[in-house]
Amino acid sequence: MANDNFFKITELFPVGICVIDGTNRIAFWNRLISEWTGKTSDEVSGKILCEVFPHLSGSSFEERIKEIFTGAPPAIFSSQLHGAIIPTYLPSGEPRIQTTTVLPLRIEDEIYAVIVVEDCTELKREVTAYRRMKDSAILALNDKINAEKEVVRANEESNLYLGIMSHDLKNTNAIIMSYALKMAEFDNPEVVNYAKKIMMASTGINDIIRNVSVVRKMSHESQGLRPFPLKMVIKDAARNFEGLKYEIIGDDVRIFCDDLISELFVNIFSNCVNHAGIASKIHITIGEKNDKGYVRVSVADEGPGISEERKADIFAKFTKKVREESGDEGTGLYIVKVLMTRYNGNVSIEDAYPDAIRKGLKICLDFKTA
Amino acid sequence: MKVEMTAEAAEKAKEILNICMKRPEHVLGIISSGVSIKVAGVNIYTVKEIVESPKKEFEESSATIGLSFTGDLAGIIAVSFPMESAAKLVMAISGENAGTPELDRLRIATLREVGGIVISGIMGSIGNVLDSHMDYTVPSYEKGSIASLLNLGDRMMDSLVLIANVSFTLHDLNVESNILMVLEEEQLKLLLDKIKGILS
């Protein structure tokens, strides 16, 4: 071939190169393709391509290579759609995966087809591994999304049943309460005593229903905290208890909370009434705003107080152990704790009267102020 | 003055391009049977009109295979697919029946082959019409909107772009794409006159 020197530069390229002339005879065979095929330049030069590689005879490769000589643009044979035009091998003997490009080259009046063989074995391995990894990640993500959807659906279903159950229990409980009220009008002291016990139990059932409803609401995302006037909140909560005696000491303040704030005070007052009785008085003190913008609100009752052992788990979730040890259903102060956390605040307990002469429990609430 | 395309001329161009698609259909059909390529319509724009157009098809991210040619006719020809459709088409042609439709390097190489086959069908016919030899670059892949790919500087703004809307159908898959040919006004006139001469 007249342009041997021209083609020698391709010895430096990291691709296999074979040049054929218009009669399909091999005119150039670079060093790399010699290494990859195991066929030397001397072996193949001057031979017809299809004689050296018989699988090309009559193939679509041959057809498309012929087009190059009629002036068609370069043709690409990708590794995904084709096997090798010129089979090449790795040192291990495995076939190389390759992309082949056939380009027309005009030298003087002659057209040549330059067959460029690019090894993409490693690329294919990497891409295949990447695809496998990505597909399994997508599968895992889809599983997670489906599981989350199932949780949402199950929650909606359980909320529906809880809603129906709460509604029906409230109605039934209202009937029990109305009969108990009628019984309380009897002249028989024993019947009146039983009626009062039934009324207390009925009130307890209502508390449980309300608290379950609050716990459900707490499980939803807060719609955001906003300022509420504290004294108004306390007064609204106190209206749930007929005849509740309480005093508020200190100036009003606006605290950051949400619509569940009323439930927080209802639960605290309920705790006071349960342990100190409706006839006792609740002492509410609003402290001064501290330099971090928090205000301490303490609610003290006149009940029997609480033992040192129970102080540790008074805010614990309503477990069987808590119910058995405390004697009540245990949801109220747990709700208080969760709501204070939701309001970026804090709750703690103290003895209402540290001198130990009088007893009582003091619940201390630290609210962020507006 | 911009070369205007009458409805009749557009219809003729569509007809010719559909004939040009027979060869790519045949070549792709050897690889994957049932490939159908149909040209639905042809329009002429200036590069400036496309670059400044608010049309979604010119703005959305595309996978484009193109090459430039010189000789009696000089310009750029490209086939442009919406990104995800390109991956789906490659997967369908290569028989991949599972996995995420994403254009990785292997699929880009396959898309270069598919685009190259389509371009070859058109340029082969143009070469025959002009009865002349042209030199080509190797088909290359570009990612980006058609508008951004054509934004090649002020010098090119008045060049004309012949756009053919093409649909590839393979089994249940239908992929809409655009074939673009960018030419100087005189060159496009020359091409259209030659075509008119053959048809008359």
CSV table of N, CA and C in Angstrom, one decimal, chain B residues 99-170:
chain,number,residue,atom,x,y,z
B,99,GLY,N,-35.3,-3.6,33.1
B,99,GLY,CA,-34.3,-2.6,33.5
B,99,GLY,C,-34.8,-1.2,33.4
B,100,THR,N,-34.0,-0.3,33.9
B,100,THR,CA,-34.4,1.1,33.9
B,100,THR,C,-34.0,1.7,32.6
B,101,PRO,N,-35.0,2.4,31.9
B,101,PRO,CA,-34.6,3.1,30.6
B,101,PRO,C,-33.7,4.3,30.9
B,102,GLU,N,-32.4,4.0,30.9
B,102,GLU,CA,-31.5,5.1,31.1
B,102,GLU,C,-30.4,5.0,30.0
B,103,LEU,N,-29.9,6.1,29.5
B,103,LEU,CA,-28.9,6.0,28.5
B,103,LEU,C,-27.5,5.9,29.1
B,104,ASP,N,-27.0,4.7,29.3
B,104,ASP,CA,-25.6,4.6,29.8
B,104,ASP,C,-24.7,4.5,28.5
B,105,ARG,N,-23.4,4.3,28.8
B,105,ARG,CA,-22.5,4.4,27.6
B,105,ARG,C,-22.7,3.3,26.6
B,106,LEU,N,-23.1,2.1,27.0
B,106,LEU,CA,-23.4,1.0,26.1
B,106,LEU,C,-24.6,1.3,25.2
B,107,ARG,N,-25.6,1.9,25.9
B,107,ARG,CA,-26.8,2.2,25.1
B,107,ARG,C,-26.6,3.4,24.2
B,108,ILE,N,-25.7,4.3,24.6
B,108,ILE,CA,-25.4,5.5,23.8
B,108,ILE,C,-24.7,5.0,22.5
B,109,ALA,N,-23.8,4.0,22.7
B,109,ALA,CA,-23.1,3.4,21.5
B,109,ALA,C,-24.1,2.8,20.5
B,110,THR,N,-25.1,2.1,21.1
B,110,THR,CA,-26.2,1.5,20.3
B,110,THR,C,-27.0,2.6,19.6
B,111,LEU,N,-27.3,3.7,20.3
B,111,LEU,CA,-28.1,4.8,19.7
B,111,LEU,C,-27.3,5.4,18.6
B,112,ARG,N,-26.0,5.5,18.8
B,112,ARG,CA,-25.1,6.0,17.7
B,112,ARG,C,-25.3,5.2,16.4
B,113,GLU,N,-25.3,3.9,16.6
B,113,GLU,CA,-25.5,3.0,15.5
B,113,GLU,C,-26.9,3.2,14.8
B,114,VAL,N,-27.9,3.2,15.7
B,114,VAL,CA,-29.3,3.4,15.1
B,114,VAL,C,-29.4,4.7,14.4
B,115,GLY,N,-28.9,5.8,15.0
B,115,GLY,CA,-28.9,7.1,14.4
B,115,GLY,C,-28.1,7.2,13.1
B,116,GLY,N,-27.0,6.5,13.2
B,116,GLY,CA,-26.1,6.5,12.0
B,116,GLY,C,-26.8,5.7,10.8
B,117,ILE,N,-27.5,4.7,11.1
B,117,ILE,CA,-28.2,3.9,10.1
B,117,ILE,C,-29.3,4.8,9.4
B,118,VAL,N,-30.0,5.6,10.2
B,118,VAL,CA,-31.1,6.5,9.7
B,118,VAL,C,-30.4,7.6,8.8
B,119,ILE,N,-29.3,8.2,9.4
B,119,ILE,CA,-28.6,9.2,8.7
B,119,ILE,C,-28.1,8.7,7.3
B,120,SER,N,-27.5,7.5,7.4
B,120,SER,CA,-27.0,6.9,6.2
B,120,SER,C,-28.0,6.7,5.1
B,121,GLY,N,-29.2,6.3,5.5
B,121,GLY,CA,-30.3,6.2,4.6
B,121,GLY,C,-30.6,7.5,3.9
B,122,ILE,N,-30.6,8.6,4.6
B,122,ILE,CA,-30.9,9.9,4.0
B,122,ILE,C,-29.8,10.4,3.1
B,123,MET,N,-28.6,10.3,3.7
B,123,MET,CA,-27.4,10.9,3.0
B,123,MET,C,-27.1,10.0,1.8
B,124,GLY,N,-27.3,8.7,1.8
B,124,GLY,CA,-27.1,7.9,0.7
B,124,GLY,C,-28.0,8.4,-0.5
B,125,SER,N,-29.3,8.6,-0.1
B,125,SER,CA,-30.2,9.1,-1.2
B,125,SER,C,-29.8,10.5,-1.7
B,126,ILE,N,-29.4,11.4,-0.8
B,126,ILE,CA,-29.0,12.7,-1.2
B,126,ILE,C,-27.8,12.6,-2.1
B,127,GLY,N,-26.9,11.7,-1.8
B,127,GLY,CA,-25.7,11.5,-2.6
B,127,GLY,C,-26.1,11.1,-4.0
B,128,ASN,N,-27.1,10.2,-4.1
B,128,ASN,CA,-27.5,9.7,-5.4
B,128,ASN,C,-28.2,10.9,-6.2
B,129,VAL,N,-29.0,11.7,-5.5
B,129,VAL,CA,-29.7,12.8,-6.1
B,129,VAL,C,-28.7,13.8,-6.7
B,130,LEU,N,-27.7,14.1,-5.9
B,130,LEU,CA,-26.7,15.1,-6.3
B,130,LEU,C,-25.6,14.5,-7.2
B,131,ASP,N,-25.6,13.2,-7.2
B,131,ASP,CA,-24.5,12.5,-7.9
B,131,ASP,C,-23.2,13.0,-7.6
B,132,SER,N,-22.9,13.1,-6.3
B,132,SER,CA,-21.6,13.7,-5.9
B,132,SER,C,-21.1,13.0,-4.7
B,133,HIS,N,-19.9,13.2,-4.4
B,133,HIS,CA,-19.2,12.5,-3.2
B,133,HIS,C,-19.2,13.5,-2.1
B,134,MET,N,-19.5,13.0,-0.9
B,134,MET,CA,-19.4,13.9,0.3
B,134,MET,C,-18.5,13.2,1.3
B,135,ASP,N,-17.9,14.0,2.2
B,135,ASP,CA,-17.1,13.5,3.3
B,135,ASP,C,-17.9,13.7,4.6
B,136,TYR,N,-17.8,12.7,5.4
B,136,TYR,CA,-18.6,12.7,6.7
B,136,TYR,C,-17.7,12.6,7.9
B,137,THR,N,-18.1,13.2,9.0
B,137,THR,CA,-17.5,12.9,10.3
B,137,THR,C,-18.2,11.6,10.9
B,138,VAL,N,-17.6,11.0,11.9
B,138,VAL,CA,-18.2,9.9,12.5
B,138,VAL,C,-19.4,10.3,13.3
B,139,PRO,N,-20.6,9.6,13.3
B,139,PRO,CA,-21.7,10.0,14.1
B,139,PRO,C,-21.4,10.1,15.6
B,140,SER,N,-21.7,11.3,16.1
B,140,SER,CA,-21.4,11.5,17.5
B,140,SER,C,-22.7,11.8,18.3
B,141,TYR,N,-22.6,11.6,19.6
B,141,TYR,CA,-23.7,11.7,20.5
B,141,TYR,C,-23.6,13.0,21.3
B,142,GLU,N,-24.8,13.8,21.3
B,142,GLU,CA,-24.8,15.0,22.1
B,142,GLU,C,-26.1,14.9,23.0
B,143,LYS,N,-26.0,15.4,24.2
B,143,LYS,CA,-27.1,15.5,25.1
B,143,LYS,C,-27.5,17.0,25.3
B,144,GLY,N,-28.7,17.3,25.2
B,144,GLY,CA,-29.2,18.7,25.3
B,144,GLY,C,-30.4,19.0,24.5
B,145,SER,N,-30.9,20.2,24.7
B,145,SER,CA,-32.1,20.5,23.8
B,145,SER,C,-31.7,20.8,22.4
B,146,ILE,N,-32.6,20.6,21.5
B,146,ILE,CA,-32.3,20.9,20.1
B,146,ILE,C,-31.9,22.4,20.0
B,147,ALA,N,-32.6,23.3,20.7
B,147,ALA,CA,-32.3,24.7,20.7
B,147,ALA,C,-30.8,24.9,21.1
B,148,SER,N,-30.4,24.3,22.2
B,148,SER,CA,-29.0,24.5,22.7
B,148,SER,C,-28.0,23.9,21.7
B,149,LEU,N,-28.3,22.7,21.1
B,149,LEU,CA,-27.4,22.1,20.2
B,149,LEU,C,-27.2,22.9,18.9
B,150,LEU,N,-28.2,23.6,18.5
B,150,LEU,CA,-28.1,24.4,17.3
B,150,LEU,C,-27.5,25.8,17.5
B,151,ASN,N,-27.4,26.2,18.8
B,151,ASN,CA,-26.9,27.5,19.1
B,151,ASN,C,-25.4,27.5,19.0
B,152,LEU,N,-25.0,27.6,17.7
B,152,LEU,CA,-23.5,27.4,17.4
B,152,LEU,C,-22.8,28.8,17.1
B,153,GLY,N,-23.5,29.8,17.5
B,153,GLY,CA,-22.9,31.2,17.2
B,153,GLY,C,-23.7,32.0,16.2
B,154,ASP,N,-23.4,33.3,16.2
B,154,ASP,CA,-24.1,34.2,15.4
B,154,ASP,C,-24.1,33.9,13.9
B,155,ARG,N,-22.9,33.3,13.5
B,155,ARG,CA,-22.6,33.1,12.1
B,155,ARG,C,-23.7,32.1,11.5
B,156,MET,N,-24.2,31.2,12.4
B,156,MET,CA,-25.1,30.1,12.0
B,156,MET,C,-26.5,30.5,12.1
B,157,MET,N,-26.8,31.6,12.7
B,157,MET,CA,-28.2,32.0,13.0
B,157,MET,C,-29.1,32.0,11.7
B,158,ASP,N,-28.6,32.4,10.6
B,158,ASP,CA,-29.4,32.5,9.4
B,158,ASP,C,-29.5,31.2,8.6
B,159,SER,N,-28.7,30.2,9.0
B,159,SER,CA,-28.8,28.9,8.3
B,159,SER,C,-30.2,28.3,8.5
B,160,LEU,N,-30.5,27.5,7.6
B,160,LEU,CA,-31.9,26.9,7.6
B,160,LEU,C,-31.8,25.5,8.2
B,161,VAL,N,-32.9,25.1,8.8
B,161,VAL,CA,-33.0,23.8,9.4
B,161,VAL,C,-34.2,23.1,8.8
B,162,LEU,N,-34.0,22.0,8.1
B,162,LEU,CA,-35.1,21.2,7.6
B,162,LEU,C,-35.4,20.2,8.7
B,163,ILE,N,-36.6,20.2,9.3
B,163,ILE,CA,-36.9,19.3,10.4
B,163,ILE,C,-38.0,18.4,9.9
B,164,ALA,N,-37.8,17.1,10.1
B,164,ALA,CA,-38.8,16.1,9.8
B,164,ALA,C,-39.2,15.4,11.0
B,165,ASN,N,-40.5,15.3,11.3
B,165,ASN,CA,-41.0,14.6,12.4
B,165,ASN,C,-41.1,13.1,12.1
B,166,VAL,N,-40.4,12.3,12.8
B,166,VAL,CA,-40.4,10.9,12.5
B,166,VAL,C,-40.8,10.0,13.7
B,167,SER,N,-41.6,9.0,13.4
B,167,SER,CA,-41.9,8.1,14.5
B,167,SER,C,-41.4,6.7,14.2
B,168,PHE,N,-40.7,6.2,15.2
B,168,PHE,CA,-40.2,4.8,15.2
B,168,PHE,C,-41.2,3.9,15.9
B,169,THR,N,-41.6,2.8,15.3
B,169,THR,CA,-42.5,1.9,15.9
B,169,THR,C,-41.9,0.5,15.9
B,170,LEU,N,-41.9,-0.1,17.1
B,170,LEU,CA,-41.4,-1.4,17.3
B,170,LEU,C,-42.2,-2.1,18.3
